[in-house]
Amino acid sequence: MIQVLDKKFVPLIKEAEIQQEIKRVAAEIKHDLGDKNPLFLGVLNGVFMFAGDLMKEIDFPCEITFVKCSSYAGLISTGGVKTLIGIDRDLTGRHVVILEDIVDTGLTMKNMIATLQQANPASVRVATCTFKPESLQCDLHLDYVGIKVPSKFLVGYGLDYNGYGRNYRDIYVLAE
Ligand code: 5GP
Ligand code: MG
């Protein structure tokens, strides 16, 4: 059990399982894009651990850069989509892979894919560390999924509760 601010969280997914699924995802990406010089686009802040661990498993030419876009305040997704800031590359003709910490309603990814399509990339794919299938509120295709998780509030491995708890190596769920 860990305490983050005023809430208690219990372990849900251990580091070893996360790392094992990241290796699988890296192999799937290599199969599809290993010879296509992909551009990884990490969505800060939550993705920093997933992006770091995933990139350590990628052994072919690629670039990575980061953008910001957040729709969460406290424990509940606002659904309100914010602007994308920080794209510092020309996406024309590039195979883009968005890296996300977690897909919940899917609205953030849906909106980001639409925004990126306007920059004429060769393709846009999504790789997410975790996915809440029961929370999905739109028609969204996820190309690479690390771990499917229940529709509960999670922290750790990059995920925060009001800015805290990102530093843990396992993923935790809010205690009942
Ligand atoms: P969506 O637009 O899919 O509803 O939400 C996506 C974003 O909400 C994620 O990138 C993440 O930042 C945040 N989010 C969704 N579920 C959780 C959760 O269980 N815990 C935390 N800390 N953030 C979450
Ligand atoms: Mg995120």
PDB file of C-alpha atoms in Angstrom, residues 62-160:
ATOM      1  CA  CYS A  62      13.864   6.272 -35.317  1.00  0.00           C
ATOM      2  CA  GLU A  63      13.350   9.676 -33.743  1.00  0.00           C
ATOM      3  CA  ILE A  64      11.509  10.628 -30.585  1.00  0.00           C
ATOM      4  CA  THR A  65      10.071  13.960 -29.534  1.00  0.00           C
ATOM      5  CA  PHE A  66       7.477  15.015 -26.982  1.00  0.00           C
ATOM      6  CA  VAL A  67       4.241  17.015 -26.917  1.00  0.00           C
ATOM      7  CA  LYS A  68       1.905  18.157 -24.164  1.00  0.00           C
ATOM      8  CA  CYS A  69      -1.836  17.592 -24.062  1.00  0.00           C
ATOM      9  CA  SER A  70      -3.799  16.811 -20.921  1.00  0.00           C
ATOM     10  CA  SER A  71      -7.507  16.284 -20.176  1.00  0.00           C
ATOM     11  CA  TYR A  72      -7.405  15.287 -16.505  1.00  0.00           C
ATOM     12  CA  ALA A  73      -8.016  17.360 -13.373  1.00  0.00           C
ATOM     13  CA  GLY A  74      -7.827  15.397 -10.120  1.00  0.00           C
ATOM     14  CA  LEU A  75      -9.437  11.942 -10.402  1.00  0.00           C
ATOM     15  CA  ILE A  76     -11.874  12.435 -13.274  1.00  0.00           C
ATOM     16  CA  SER A  77     -11.284  12.922 -17.009  1.00  0.00           C
ATOM     17  CA  THR A  78     -12.789  16.255 -17.989  1.00  0.00           C
ATOM     18  CA  GLY A  79     -13.287  15.043 -21.547  1.00  0.00           C
ATOM     19  CA  GLY A  80     -12.385  18.579 -22.572  1.00  0.00           C
ATOM     20  CA  VAL A  81      -9.563  18.349 -25.065  1.00  0.00           C
ATOM     21  CA  LYS A  82      -6.665  20.778 -24.813  1.00  0.00           C
ATOM     22  CA  THR A  83      -4.331  21.982 -27.508  1.00  0.00           C
ATOM     23  CA  LEU A  84      -1.257  20.126 -28.605  1.00  0.00           C
ATOM     24  CA  ILE A  85       1.965  21.995 -27.929  1.00  0.00           C
ATOM     25  CA  GLY A  86       5.543  21.268 -28.851  1.00  0.00           C
ATOM     26  CA  ILE A  87       5.579  19.609 -32.294  1.00  0.00           C
ATOM     27  CA  ASP A  88       9.069  20.523 -33.476  1.00  0.00           C
ATOM     28  CA  ARG A  89       9.382  18.251 -36.537  1.00  0.00           C
ATOM     29  CA  ASP A  90       8.002  18.239 -40.056  1.00  0.00           C
ATOM     30  CA  LEU A  91       5.586  15.285 -40.078  1.00  0.00           C
ATOM     31  CA  THR A  92       5.163  15.227 -43.866  1.00  0.00           C
ATOM     32  CA  GLY A  93       5.588  11.666 -45.113  1.00  0.00           C
ATOM     33  CA  ARG A  94       6.605  10.375 -41.668  1.00  0.00           C
ATOM     34  CA  HIS A  95       5.256   7.297 -39.924  1.00  0.00           C
ATOM     35  CA  VAL A  96       4.172   8.743 -36.586  1.00  0.00           C
ATOM     36  CA  VAL A  97       3.668   6.612 -33.463  1.00  0.00           C
ATOM     37  CA  ILE A  98       1.956   8.462 -30.619  1.00  0.00           C
ATOM     38  CA  LEU A  99       3.126   7.193 -27.224  1.00  0.00           C
ATOM     39  CA  GLU A 100       0.528   7.451 -24.423  1.00  0.00           C
ATOM     40  CA  ASP A 101       0.566   6.449 -20.778  1.00  0.00           C
ATOM     41  CA  ILE A 102      -3.108   5.424 -20.641  1.00  0.00           C
ATOM     42  CA  VAL A 103      -6.181   5.526 -22.867  1.00  0.00           C
ATOM     43  CA  ASP A 104      -9.382   6.083 -20.890  1.00  0.00           C
ATOM     44  CA  THR A 105     -12.294   7.677 -22.807  1.00  0.00           C
ATOM     45  CA  GLY A 106     -10.105   7.748 -25.922  1.00  0.00           C
ATOM     46  CA  LEU A 107     -11.024  11.379 -26.616  1.00  0.00           C
ATOM     47  CA  THR A 108      -7.471  12.662 -26.197  1.00  0.00           C
ATOM     48  CA  MET A 109      -6.099  10.179 -28.757  1.00  0.00           C
ATOM     49  CA  LYS A 110      -9.028  10.663 -31.158  1.00  0.00           C
ATOM     50  CA  ASN A 111      -8.415  14.413 -31.153  1.00  0.00           C
ATOM     51  CA  MET A 112      -4.649  14.119 -31.408  1.00  0.00           C
ATOM     52  CA  ILE A 113      -4.816  11.730 -34.375  1.00  0.00           C
ATOM     53  CA  ALA A 114      -7.125  14.173 -36.198  1.00  0.00           C
ATOM     54  CA  THR A 115      -4.757  17.073 -35.460  1.00  0.00           C
ATOM     55  CA  LEU A 116      -1.697  15.143 -36.642  1.00  0.00           C
ATOM     56  CA  GLN A 117      -3.416  13.993 -39.850  1.00  0.00           C
ATOM     57  CA  GLN A 118      -3.529  17.656 -40.936  1.00  0.00           C
ATOM     58  CA  ALA A 119       0.288  17.633 -41.132  1.00  0.00           C
ATOM     59  CA  ASN A 120       0.262  15.002 -43.932  1.00  0.00           C
ATOM     60  CA  PRO A 121       2.113  12.149 -42.236  1.00  0.00           C
ATOM     61  CA  ALA A 122       2.472   8.795 -44.057  1.00  0.00           C
ATOM     62  CA  SER A 123       0.647   7.148 -41.145  1.00  0.00           C
ATOM     63  CA  VAL A 124      -0.387   7.770 -37.540  1.00  0.00           C
ATOM     64  CA  ARG A 125      -0.381   4.928 -35.031  1.00  0.00           C
ATOM     65  CA  VAL A 126      -0.963   4.783 -31.271  1.00  0.00           C
ATOM     66  CA  ALA A 127       1.075   2.825 -28.722  1.00  0.00           C
ATOM     67  CA  THR A 128      -0.351   3.023 -25.204  1.00  0.00           C
ATOM     68  CA  CYS A 129       1.117   1.546 -22.046  1.00  0.00           C
ATOM     69  CA  THR A 130      -2.313   0.884 -20.523  1.00  0.00           C
ATOM     70  CA  PHE A 131      -5.889   0.885 -21.820  1.00  0.00           C
ATOM     71  CA  LYS A 132      -9.268   0.924 -20.043  1.00  0.00           C
ATOM     72  CA  PRO A 133     -11.489  -0.881 -22.618  1.00  0.00           C
ATOM     73  CA  GLU A 134     -14.649  -0.352 -20.560  1.00  0.00           C
ATOM     74  CA  SER A 135     -14.171   3.439 -20.530  1.00  0.00           C
ATOM     75  CA  LEU A 136     -13.786   3.969 -24.279  1.00  0.00           C
ATOM     76  CA  GLN A 137     -16.296   6.565 -25.487  1.00  0.00           C
ATOM     77  CA  CYS A 138     -15.416   6.824 -29.170  1.00  0.00           C
ATOM     78  CA  ASP A 139     -14.435   4.800 -32.184  1.00  0.00           C
ATOM     79  CA  LEU A 140     -10.669   4.547 -31.745  1.00  0.00           C
ATOM     80  CA  HIS A 141      -8.189   2.004 -33.085  1.00  0.00           C
ATOM     81  CA  LEU A 142      -5.211   1.309 -30.815  1.00  0.00           C
ATOM     82  CA  ASP A 143      -2.325  -0.241 -32.748  1.00  0.00           C
ATOM     83  CA  TYR A 144      -0.219  -1.293 -29.766  1.00  0.00           C
ATOM     84  CA  VAL A 145      -1.549  -1.912 -26.256  1.00  0.00           C
ATOM     85  CA  GLY A 146       0.668  -2.797 -23.305  1.00  0.00           C
ATOM     86  CA  ILE A 147      -1.797  -3.833 -20.594  1.00  0.00           C
ATOM     87  CA  LYS A 148      -5.597  -3.709 -20.383  1.00  0.00           C
ATOM     88  CA  VAL A 149      -6.708  -2.326 -17.026  1.00  0.00           C
ATOM     89  CA  PRO A 150     -10.016  -1.927 -15.168  1.00  0.00           C
ATOM     90  CA  SER A 151     -11.843   1.423 -15.321  1.00  0.00           C
ATOM     91  CA  LYS A 152     -10.446   2.603 -11.999  1.00  0.00           C
ATOM     92  CA  PHE A 153      -8.126   5.441 -11.063  1.00  0.00           C
ATOM     93  CA  LEU A 154      -4.485   4.404 -11.334  1.00  0.00           C
ATOM     94  CA  VAL A 155      -1.191   5.967 -10.266  1.00  0.00           C
ATOM     95  CA  GLY A 156       2.461   5.059 -10.632  1.00  0.00           C
ATOM     96  CA  TYR A 157       4.720   4.365 -13.589  1.00  0.00           C
ATOM     97  CA  GLY A 158       4.221   7.936 -14.818  1.00  0.00           C
ATOM     98  CA  LEU A 159       0.564   8.267 -13.830  1.00  0.00           C
ATOM     99  CA  ASP A 160      -0.165  10.930 -11.226  1.00  0.00           C
TER     100      ASP A 160
END
